[in-house]
mmCIF file of C-alpha atoms in Angstrom:
data_model
loop_
_atom_site.group_PDB
_atom_site.id
_atom_site.type_symbol
_atom_site.label_atom_id
_atom_site.label_comp_id
_atom_site.label_asym_id
_atom_site.label_seq_id
_atom_site.Cartn_x
_atom_site.Cartn_y
_atom_site.Cartn_z
ATOM 1 C CA MET D 12 0.000 0.000 0.000
ATOM 2 C CA THR D 13 1.376 3.419 -0.966
ATOM 3 C CA THR D 14 1.958 6.343 1.360
ATOM 4 C CA SER D 15 -0.772 8.343 -0.362
ATOM 5 C CA GLN D 16 -3.254 5.491 0.201
ATOM 6 C CA GLU D 17 -2.355 5.333 3.887
ATOM 7 C CA ILE D 18 -2.833 9.101 4.240
ATOM 8 C CA ALA D 19 -6.225 8.873 2.527
ATOM 9 C CA LEU D 20 -7.286 5.920 4.673
ATOM 10 C CA GLU D 21 -6.398 7.816 7.822
ATOM 11 C CA ALA D 22 -8.476 10.777 6.664
ATOM 12 C CA VAL D 23 -11.417 8.462 5.925
ATOM 13 C CA ARG D 24 -11.024 6.846 9.342
ATOM 14 C CA GLN D 25 -11.405 10.228 11.006
ATOM 15 C CA GLN D 26 -14.436 11.035 8.849
ATOM 16 C CA ASN D 27 -15.986 7.719 9.877
ATOM 17 C CA GLU D 28 -15.503 8.547 13.544
ATOM 18 C CA GLN D 29 -17.504 11.714 12.932
ATOM 19 C CA LEU D 30 -20.187 9.721 11.087
ATOM 20 C CA CYS D 31 -20.465 7.400 14.063
ATOM 21 C CA ARG D 32 -21.059 10.369 16.360
ATOM 22 C CA GLU D 33 -23.471 12.231 14.116
ATOM 23 C CA HIS D 34 -25.029 9.292 12.120
ATOM 24 C CA PRO D 35 -26.904 11.474 9.605
ATOM 25 C CA LEU D 36 -29.603 9.367 7.961
ATOM 26 C CA GLU D 37 -29.089 9.608 4.204
ATOM 27 C CA GLN D 38 -30.519 6.397 2.786
ATOM 28 C CA LEU D 39 -33.472 4.310 3.925
ATOM 29 C CA PHE D 40 -34.129 0.951 2.294
ATOM 30 C CA TRP D 41 -37.711 -0.272 2.369
ATOM 31 C CA GLU D 42 -38.118 -3.986 1.706
ATOM 32 C CA CYS D 43 -41.557 -3.346 0.313
ATOM 33 C CA THR D 44 -42.129 -6.957 -0.728
ATOM 34 C CA LEU D 45 -40.595 -10.409 -0.483
ATOM 35 C CA ARG D 46 -42.483 -11.575 -3.551
ATOM 36 C CA CYS D 47 -40.487 -11.945 -6.736
ATOM 37 C CA ASN D 48 -41.179 -12.914 -10.325
ATOM 38 C CA MET D 49 -37.903 -14.835 -10.573
ATOM 39 C CA SER D 50 -35.970 -17.481 -8.701
ATOM 40 C CA CYS D 51 -32.380 -16.345 -9.113
ATOM 41 C CA ARG D 52 -29.591 -18.728 -8.144
ATOM 42 C CA HIS D 53 -27.731 -16.087 -6.136
ATOM 43 C CA CYS D 54 -30.590 -14.515 -4.173
ATOM 44 C CA GLY D 55 -29.253 -13.555 -0.757
ATOM 45 C CA SER D 56 -32.721 -13.144 0.732
ATOM 46 C CA ASP D 57 -34.140 -16.311 -0.841
ATOM 47 C CA CYS D 58 -37.263 -14.486 -2.028
ATOM 48 C CA ALA D 59 -39.979 -16.549 -3.657
ATOM 49 C CA LYS D 60 -42.786 -16.167 -6.167
ATOM 50 C CA ASP D 61 -45.517 -17.685 -4.054
ATOM 51 C CA MET D 62 -44.939 -16.345 -0.546
ATOM 52 C CA LYS D 63 -48.173 -15.076 0.997
ATOM 53 C CA ALA D 64 -47.876 -12.567 3.866
ATOM 54 C CA THR D 65 -44.872 -10.844 2.321
ATOM 55 C CA GLU D 66 -45.764 -7.198 1.726
ATOM 56 C CA MET D 67 -45.904 -4.357 4.173
ATOM 57 C CA PRO D 68 -48.968 -2.179 3.569
ATOM 58 C CA LEU D 69 -48.062 1.312 2.416
ATOM 59 C CA GLY D 70 -50.080 2.722 5.304
ATOM 60 C CA ASP D 71 -47.748 0.986 7.770
ATOM 61 C CA PHE D 72 -44.605 2.460 6.206
ATOM 62 C CA LEU D 73 -45.672 6.064 5.688
ATOM 63 C CA PRO D 74 -45.787 6.922 9.437
ATOM 64 C CA VAL D 75 -42.055 6.118 9.540
ATOM 65 C CA LEU D 76 -41.421 8.764 6.885
ATOM 66 C CA ASP D 77 -43.678 11.244 8.662
ATOM 67 C CA GLU D 78 -41.712 10.713 11.866
ATOM 68 C CA ILE D 79 -38.359 11.161 10.111
ATOM 69 C CA ALA D 80 -39.586 14.351 8.434
ATOM 70 C CA THR D 81 -40.237 15.943 11.840
ATOM 71 C CA HIS D 82 -36.506 15.637 12.669
ATOM 72 C CA ILE D 83 -34.599 16.199 9.429
ATOM 73 C CA ASP D 84 -35.078 17.600 5.947
ATOM 74 C CA PRO D 85 -36.675 14.762 3.934
ATOM 75 C CA GLU D 86 -34.921 15.950 0.779
ATOM 76 C CA SER D 87 -31.660 14.757 2.345
ATOM 77 C CA VAL D 88 -32.884 11.142 2.480
ATOM 78 C CA LEU D 89 -33.136 8.699 -0.420
ATOM 79 C CA VAL D 90 -35.841 6.071 0.135
ATOM 80 C CA GLN D 91 -34.991 2.942 -1.841
ATOM 81 C CA THR D 92 -37.895 0.620 -2.627
ATOM 82 C CA VAL D 93 -36.422 -2.855 -2.928
ATOM 83 C CA GLY D 94 -37.547 -6.469 -2.549
ATOM 84 C CA GLY D 95 -38.031 -9.130 -3.631
ATOM 85 C CA GLU D 96 -39.023 -7.368 -6.809
ATOM 86 C CA PRO D 97 -40.707 -4.021 -6.092
ATOM 87 C CA LEU D 98 -42.490 -3.903 -9.443
ATOM 88 C CA VAL D 99 -44.670 -6.893 -8.491
ATOM 89 C CA ARG D 100 -46.501 -4.634 -6.021
ATOM 90 C CA HIS D 101 -49.721 -3.503 -7.618
ATOM 91 C CA ASP D 102 -49.420 -0.163 -5.808
ATOM 92 C CA ILE D 103 -45.718 0.527 -6.369
ATOM 93 C CA VAL D 104 -46.456 3.743 -8.280
ATOM 94 C CA GLU D 105 -48.679 4.955 -5.454
ATOM 95 C CA CYS D 106 -45.911 4.061 -2.990
ATOM 96 C CA GLY D 107 -43.456 6.201 -4.887
ATOM 97 C CA ARG D 108 -45.911 9.059 -5.257
ATOM 98 C CA GLU D 109 -46.490 9.138 -1.495
ATOM 99 C CA ILE D 110 -42.754 9.006 -0.789
ATOM 100 C CA LYS D 111 -42.219 11.976 -3.102
ATOM 101 C CA ARG D 112 -45.244 13.852 -1.741
ATOM 102 C CA ARG D 113 -43.550 13.825 1.650
ATOM 103 C CA GLY D 114 -40.440 15.424 0.180
ATOM 104 C CA PHE D 115 -38.123 12.402 0.115
ATOM 105 C CA GLN D 116 -36.021 11.255 -2.806
ATOM 106 C CA TRP D 117 -37.178 7.961 -4.281
ATOM 107 C CA GLY D 118 -35.094 5.170 -5.783
ATOM 108 C CA MET D 119 -35.584 1.561 -6.823
ATOM 109 C CA VAL D 120 -33.564 -1.589 -7.442
ATOM 110 C CA THR D 121 -35.302 -3.874 -9.952
ATOM 111 C CA ASN D 122 -34.607 -6.928 -12.089
ATOM 112 C CA GLY D 123 -36.261 -4.971 -14.912
ATOM 113 C CA HIS D 124 -38.542 -7.806 -16.014
ATOM 114 C CA LEU D 125 -41.707 -5.691 -15.719
ATOM 115 C CA LEU D 126 -40.198 -2.357 -16.726
ATOM 116 C CA ASP D 127 -41.990 -1.734 -20.000
ATOM 117 C CA GLU D 128 -42.810 1.649 -21.534
ATOM 118 C CA LYS D 129 -46.022 2.196 -19.574
ATOM 119 C CA MET D 130 -44.466 1.245 -16.247
ATOM 120 C CA MET D 131 -41.504 3.543 -16.861
ATOM 121 C CA ASP D 132 -43.817 6.419 -17.743
ATOM 122 C CA ASP D 133 -45.893 5.796 -14.610
ATOM 123 C CA LEU D 134 -42.796 5.727 -12.392
ATOM 124 C CA ALA D 135 -41.476 8.897 -13.990
ATOM 125 C CA GLU D 136 -44.814 10.663 -13.531
ATOM 126 C CA ALA D 137 -44.735 9.688 -9.847
ATOM 127 C CA GLY D 138 -41.306 11.329 -9.574
ATOM 128 C CA ILE D 139 -38.765 8.513 -9.352
ATOM 129 C CA ASP D 140 -35.218 9.857 -8.941
ATOM 130 C CA SER D 141 -32.940 6.846 -9.358
ATOM 131 C CA MET D 142 -32.985 3.230 -10.518
ATOM 132 C CA ALA D 143 -30.661 0.265 -10.816
ATOM 133 C CA VAL D 144 -31.115 -2.838 -12.966
ATOM 134 C CA ASP D 145 -29.049 -6.017 -13.291
ATOM 135 C CA ILE D 146 -27.214 -7.289 -16.349
ATOM 136 C CA ASP D 147 -25.309 -10.357 -15.191
ATOM 137 C CA GLY D 148 -23.366 -11.255 -18.294
ATOM 138 C CA THR D 149 -24.129 -12.258 -21.849
ATOM 139 C CA ARG D 150 -27.637 -13.471 -22.660
ATOM 140 C CA GLU D 151 -26.796 -17.086 -21.779
ATOM 141 C CA GLN D 152 -24.911 -16.178 -18.582
ATOM 142 C CA HIS D 153 -27.550 -13.756 -17.368
ATOM 143 C CA ASN D 154 -30.470 -16.083 -18.032
ATOM 144 C CA TRP D 155 -28.665 -18.952 -16.278
ATOM 145 C CA LEU D 156 -28.092 -16.874 -13.130
ATOM 146 C CA ARG D 157 -31.642 -15.542 -13.204
ATOM 147 C CA ASN D 158 -33.239 -18.919 -13.944
ATOM 148 C CA ASN D 159 -35.353 -17.281 -16.642
ATOM 149 C CA GLY D 160 -35.000 -17.499 -20.403
ATOM 150 C CA GLN D 161 -36.504 -14.041 -20.994
ATOM 151 C CA SER D 162 -34.646 -12.161 -18.278
ATOM 152 C CA PHE D 163 -31.769 -10.792 -20.373
ATOM 153 C CA ASP D 164 -33.994 -9.342 -23.091
ATOM 154 C CA ARG D 165 -36.345 -7.833 -20.512
ATOM 155 C CA ALA D 166 -33.429 -6.260 -18.607
ATOM 156 C CA MET D 167 -32.022 -4.783 -21.816
ATOM 157 C CA ARG D 168 -35.482 -3.386 -22.569
ATOM 158 C CA ALA D 169 -35.425 -1.803 -19.106
ATOM 159 C CA ILE D 170 -32.186 -0.030 -20.007
ATOM 160 C CA GLU D 171 -33.857 1.419 -23.095
ATOM 161 C CA GLN D 172 -36.756 2.656 -20.988
ATOM 162 C CA MET D 173 -34.588 4.287 -18.308
ATOM 163 C CA GLN D 174 -32.623 6.160 -20.952
ATOM 164 C CA ARG D 175 -35.788 7.916 -22.098
ATOM 165 C CA ILE D 176 -36.335 9.728 -18.805
ATOM 166 C CA ASP D 177 -34.619 13.076 -18.361
ATOM 167 C CA ASP D 178 -32.849 13.630 -15.023
ATOM 168 C CA LEU D 179 -33.233 9.983 -13.950
ATOM 169 C CA GLU D 180 -30.084 8.701 -12.259
ATOM 170 C CA TRP D 181 -29.556 5.051 -13.145
ATOM 171 C CA ASP D 182 -26.892 2.411 -13.382
ATOM 172 C CA VAL D 183 -26.355 -1.255 -14.165
ATOM 173 C CA ILE D 184 -25.271 -3.898 -11.660
ATOM 174 C CA THR D 185 -23.377 -7.071 -12.587
ATOM 175 C CA CYS D 186 -22.918 -9.968 -10.183
ATOM 176 C CA VAL D 187 -19.577 -11.463 -11.177
ATOM 177 C CA ASN D 188 -19.236 -15.227 -10.797
ATOM 178 C CA SER D 189 -17.227 -18.114 -12.213
ATOM 179 C CA ARG D 190 -19.429 -18.285 -15.313
ATOM 180 C CA ASN D 191 -19.000 -14.676 -16.440
ATOM 181 C CA ILE D 192 -15.575 -13.695 -15.046
ATOM 182 C CA ASN D 193 -13.891 -14.479 -18.380
ATOM 183 C CA SER D 194 -16.445 -12.428 -20.339
ATOM 184 C CA LEU D 195 -15.974 -9.073 -18.637
ATOM 185 C CA ASP D 196 -14.622 -7.347 -21.735
ATOM 186 C CA GLU D 197 -17.572 -8.627 -23.758
ATOM 187 C CA ILE D 198 -20.011 -7.490 -21.077
ATOM 188 C CA LYS D 199 -18.345 -4.085 -20.944
ATOM 189 C CA ARG D 200 -18.721 -3.625 -24.702
ATOM 190 C CA LEU D 201 -22.325 -4.823 -24.561
ATOM 191 C CA LEU D 202 -23.179 -2.208 -21.928
ATOM 192 C CA ILE D 203 -21.328 0.629 -23.624
ATOM 193 C CA ASP D 204 -23.071 -0.155 -26.911
ATOM 194 C CA ALA D 205 -26.399 -0.131 -25.037
ATOM 195 C CA GLY D 206 -25.744 3.403 -23.790
ATOM 196 C CA VAL D 207 -24.855 2.543 -20.201
ATOM 197 C CA SER D 208 -22.609 5.146 -18.559
ATOM 198 C CA LYS D 209 -22.550 3.883 -14.948
ATOM 199 C CA TRP D 210 -21.741 0.300 -13.950
ATOM 200 C CA ARG D 211 -21.213 -1.503 -10.640
ATOM 201 C CA CYS D 212 -19.720 -4.954 -10.172
ATOM 202 C CA PHE D 213 -20.585 -7.116 -7.183
ATOM 203 C CA THR D 214 -19.370 -10.504 -6.086
ATOM 204 C CA ILE D 215 -21.739 -13.043 -4.554
ATOM 205 C CA ILE D 216 -21.769 -13.776 -0.833
ATOM 206 C CA PRO D 217 -22.574 -17.414 0.073
ATOM 207 C CA MET D 218 -25.819 -16.702 1.874
ATOM 208 C CA GLY D 219 -29.468 -17.470 1.186
ATOM 209 C CA ARG D 220 -29.951 -19.368 -2.045
ATOM 210 C CA ALA D 221 -26.284 -18.833 -2.962
ATOM 211 C CA ALA D 222 -24.992 -20.810 0.013
ATOM 212 C CA GLY D 223 -23.170 -23.936 -1.113
ATOM 213 C CA LEU D 224 -23.188 -23.111 -4.841
ATOM 214 C CA ASP D 225 -19.460 -23.061 -5.543
ATOM 215 C CA GLU D 226 -19.815 -22.010 -9.175
ATOM 216 C CA LEU D 227 -21.182 -18.657 -7.988
ATOM 217 C CA GLN D 228 -17.926 -17.904 -6.181
ATOM 218 C CA LEU D 229 -14.654 -16.554 -7.542
ATOM 219 C CA THR D 230 -11.276 -17.999 -6.690
ATOM 220 C CA ASP D 231 -8.809 -15.622 -5.058
ATOM 221 C CA TYR D 232 -7.006 -15.275 -8.386
ATOM 222 C CA GLN D 233 -10.250 -14.534 -10.217
ATOM 223 C CA PHE D 234 -11.106 -11.914 -7.602
ATOM 224 C CA ARG D 235 -7.754 -10.237 -8.190
ATOM 225 C CA ASP D 236 -8.387 -10.378 -11.951
ATOM 226 C CA LEU D 237 -11.797 -8.721 -11.444
ATOM 227 C CA LEU D 238 -10.211 -5.831 -9.541
ATOM 228 C CA ASN D 239 -7.505 -5.459 -12.173
ATOM 229 C CA PHE D 240 -10.209 -5.331 -14.843
ATOM 230 C CA ILE D 241 -12.061 -2.640 -12.901
ATOM 231 C CA VAL D 242 -8.913 -0.517 -12.487
ATOM 232 C CA LYS D 243 -8.094 -0.884 -16.195
ATOM 233 C CA THR D 244 -11.642 0.020 -17.225
ATOM 234 C CA ARG D 245 -11.667 3.068 -14.976
ATOM 235 C CA LEU D 246 -8.434 4.297 -16.568
ATOM 236 C CA GLU D 247 -9.884 3.810 -20.065
ATOM 237 C CA GLY D 248 -12.774 6.146 -19.212
ATOM 238 C CA GLU D 249 -15.408 4.737 -21.590
ATOM 239 C CA ILE D 250 -17.739 3.736 -18.757
ATOM 240 C CA ASP D 251 -17.848 4.746 -15.088
ATOM 241 C CA LEU D 252 -17.193 1.415 -13.330
ATOM 242 C CA ASN D 253 -16.976 0.862 -9.575
ATOM 243 C CA TYR D 254 -16.558 -2.197 -7.447
ATOM 244 C CA ALA D 255 -19.489 -2.279 -5.049
ATOM 245 C CA CYS D 256 -19.304 -1.097 -1.435
ATOM 246 C CA GLU D 257 -18.924 -4.640 -0.182
ATOM 247 C CA GLY D 258 -15.543 -4.910 1.470
ATOM 248 C CA PHE D 259 -12.125 -3.429 2.208
ATOM 249 C CA LEU D 260 -9.755 -3.893 -0.735
ATOM 250 C CA GLY D 261 -6.321 -3.181 0.772
ATOM 251 C CA PRO D 262 -3.940 -2.224 -2.064
ATOM 252 C CA TYR D 263 -6.865 -1.527 -4.398
ATOM 253 C CA GLU D 264 -8.386 1.136 -2.138
ATOM 254 C CA GLY D 265 -8.772 4.387 -4.062
ATOM 255 C CA MET D 266 -8.303 2.528 -7.360
ATOM 256 C CA ALA D 267 -11.317 0.246 -7.823
ATOM 257 C CA ARG D 268 -13.937 2.738 -6.558
ATOM 258 C CA ASP D 269 -14.602 6.467 -6.616
ATOM 259 C CA TYR D 270 -14.194 6.449 -2.838
ATOM 260 C CA PHE D 271 -12.313 4.723 -0.048
ATOM 261 C CA TYR D 272 -14.151 1.922 1.706
ATOM 262 C CA THR D 273 -16.631 2.554 4.484
ATOM 263 C CA CYS D 274 -19.440 0.277 5.638
ATOM 264 C CA GLU D 275 -22.151 2.889 6.158
ATOM 265 C CA ALA D 276 -24.695 0.468 7.616
ATOM 266 C CA GLY D 277 -26.026 2.167 10.723
ATOM 267 C CA LEU D 278 -23.939 5.286 10.052
ATOM 268 C CA THR D 279 -25.917 6.826 7.184
ATOM 269 C CA VAL D 280 -27.963 3.816 6.037
ATOM 270 C CA ALA D 281 -30.958 2.134 7.665
ATOM 271 C CA SER D 282 -33.572 -0.323 6.480
ATOM 272 C CA ILE D 283 -37.120 -1.390 7.187
ATOM 273 C CA ARG D 284 -37.702 -5.044 6.399
ATOM 274 C CA ALA D 285 -40.967 -6.504 5.171
ATOM 275 C CA ASP D 286 -41.842 -7.622 8.704
ATOM 276 C CA GLY D 287 -41.163 -4.145 10.132
ATOM 277 C CA SER D 288 -37.718 -4.946 11.525
ATOM 278 C CA ILE D 289 -35.282 -2.032 11.723
ATOM 279 C CA SER D 290 -31.731 -2.792 10.625
ATOM 280 C CA GLY D 291 -28.681 -1.120 9.186
ATOM 281 C CA CYS D 292 -28.711 -2.231 5.556
ATOM 282 C CA LEU D 293 -30.712 -4.686 3.478
ATOM 283 C CA SER D 294 -27.534 -6.332 2.230
ATOM 284 C CA ILE D 295 -27.198 -7.703 5.763
ATOM 285 C CA ARG D 296 -29.008 -11.024 5.818
ATOM 286 C CA SER D 297 -27.909 -12.105 9.314
ATOM 287 C CA ASP D 298 -29.955 -10.958 12.292
ATOM 288 C CA TYR D 299 -28.665 -7.533 13.340
ATOM 289 C CA LYS D 300 -32.134 -6.090 13.816
ATOM 290 C CA GLN D 301 -32.464 -3.436 16.517
ATOM 291 C CA GLY D 302 -36.207 -2.872 16.713
ATOM 292 C CA ASN D 303 -39.479 -3.047 14.827
ATOM 293 C CA ILE D 304 -41.694 -0.234 13.561
ATOM 294 C CA TYR D 305 -44.781 -2.035 14.886
ATOM 295 C CA ASN D 306 -43.460 -1.742 18.432
ATOM 296 C CA ASP D 307 -40.852 1.022 18.410
ATOM 297 C CA SER D 308 -40.194 4.563 17.258
ATOM 298 C CA PHE D 309 -37.896 4.360 14.251
ATOM 299 C CA TRP D 310 -36.187 7.605 15.218
ATOM 300 C CA ASP D 311 -35.533 6.381 18.745
ATOM 301 C CA VAL D 312 -34.067 3.116 17.444
ATOM 302 C CA TRP D 313 -31.906 4.959 14.915
ATOM 303 C CA ASN D 314 -30.485 7.304 17.524
ATOM 304 C CA ASN D 315 -30.249 5.067 20.589
ATOM 305 C CA ARG D 316 -30.075 1.394 19.622
ATOM 306 C CA PHE D 317 -27.509 1.281 16.836
ATOM 307 C CA ASP D 318 -24.358 1.081 18.940
ATOM 308 C CA ILE D 319 -23.566 -2.321 17.446
ATOM 309 C CA TYR D 320 -23.040 -0.504 14.129
ATOM 310 C CA ARG D 321 -21.259 2.545 15.509
ATOM 311 C CA ASN D 322 -18.805 0.940 17.901
ATOM 312 C CA ARG D 323 -17.305 -1.930 15.962
ATOM 313 C CA GLN D 324 -14.611 -2.983 18.392
ATOM 314 C CA TRP D 325 -16.652 -6.136 19.016
ATOM 315 C CA MET D 326 -15.713 -7.153 15.482
ATOM 316 C CA LYS D 327 -12.042 -7.407 16.420
ATOM 317 C CA ARG D 328 -12.235 -11.152 16.805
ATOM 318 C CA GLY D 329 -11.193 -14.208 14.828
ATOM 319 C CA ILE D 330 -9.170 -13.251 11.772
ATOM 320 C CA CYS D 331 -9.725 -9.563 12.595
ATOM 321 C CA SER D 332 -8.138 -9.793 16.057
ATOM 322 C CA SER D 333 -4.566 -9.261 14.858
ATOM 323 C CA CYS D 334 -5.164 -7.705 11.435
ATOM 324 C CA ASP D 335 -2.989 -4.687 10.637
ATOM 325 C CA MET D 336 -5.842 -3.120 8.643
ATOM 326 C CA PHE D 337 -8.567 -3.259 11.294
ATOM 327 C CA ARG D 338 -7.954 0.426 12.069
ATOM 328 C CA TYR D 339 -9.259 1.270 8.592
ATOM 329 C CA CYS D 340 -11.461 -1.702 7.757
ATOM 330 C CA GLN D 341 -13.289 -1.807 11.113
ATOM 331 C CA GLY D 342 -14.169 -5.453 10.663
ATOM 332 C CA ASN D 343 -15.367 -5.220 7.048
ATOM 333 C CA GLY D 344 -18.987 -4.989 5.928
ATOM 334 C CA PHE D 345 -21.762 -6.220 8.180
ATOM 335 C CA HIS D 346 -23.201 -8.296 5.345
ATOM 336 C CA LEU D 347 -19.946 -10.276 5.214
ATOM 337 C CA ARG D 348 -20.520 -11.651 8.730
ATOM 338 C CA ASP D 349 -22.729 -14.537 9.705
ATOM 339 C CA ALA D 350 -25.319 -14.669 12.480
ATOM 340 C CA ASN D 351 -22.577 -15.447 15.028
ATOM 341 C CA GLY D 352 -20.649 -12.337 14.037
ATOM 342 C CA ASP D 353 -17.863 -14.267 12.319
ATOM 343 C CA VAL D 354 -16.385 -13.147 8.996
ATOM 344 C CA MET D 355 -17.530 -15.230 6.024
ATOM 345 C CA VAL D 356 -15.467 -13.389 3.407
ATOM 346 C CA CYS D 357 -12.445 -11.099 3.800
ATOM 347 C CA HIS D 358 -11.373 -9.500 0.539
ATOM 348 C CA TYR D 359 -8.155 -8.196 2.084
ATOM 349 C CA ASN D 360 -7.079 -11.699 3.107
ATOM 350 C CA ARG D 361 -8.034 -13.040 -0.306
ATOM 351 C CA LEU D 362 -5.754 -10.531 -1.967
ATOM 352 C CA LYS D 363 -2.883 -11.400 0.372
ATOM 353 C CA ASN D 364 -3.133 -14.973 -0.918
ATOM 354 C CA VAL D 365 -2.267 -14.041 -4.516
ATOM 355 C CA LYS D 366 0.419 -12.116 -6.336
ATOM 356 C CA LEU D 367 -0.829 -8.701 -7.357
#
């Protein structure tokens, strides 16, 4: 790691200490449904098509926003409607309209399967601010991961629809796995040709439906190759590519992303799950819930019950106990730990295992 990286990491560490003290809420994920129109191989939440009591009524969620708006400017908070697949809700447009009516920003993460011209126009009319859709490889690779023979074409149609809307912020997400790791240049060209300007690459954590499926995982060498591809692509400048905010990258910090790593779960990010549970981030599938909107004040939980997220010394255990990067990494992302608090994946250790 270079001297300039160490200086930057120290500055970020001090900024994070301030975030822990002030914890300004900037992003609220609402798991508005657990229903989904797909059965993807890598689903971390193991959502299903036929689950029954899986949607929170809009009327149960809106009081949370009303409470937040009495304490802070709602325009400073992005409410992300996620699932499951949010577009399977019959009232998703109404949900967005009510979020916007209360002054909040509104975003969505979708598989794009239902995003046709009419749906896009309805979302735009309701005031949607940002969207993300998945393209997980070539047609064959994407459809395999998504377990759906139409998924790729529908997702590409979604890209066409998002491009039509002025002032809509949107990007494409790719989950990199052993089947598509050798096709990254082809995927990059496919996206550029489709008019995509912003791209994020994720790797797949072995949780939910992905647990035990080895072909979804990258070897340490493949992970290094992914980061090298990202750095190379960023230098080329044809498309704005970032590795996702899913782990400390050691020597790649400041190179593979626009920012230096911080797990903002519980610092600036909170979530409301479909059952009303209050947590730090919806990427966290283990049980780090701190309350429930049906029993507790969200604002009280956010301010007074999130110490587990804001004092992470408890994470200095196992492989983290003697790590020279814990000062900056702070135990890695919450979603990379299991229900016992043990690290499932450490990107820094993976990179130490290979020649860079």
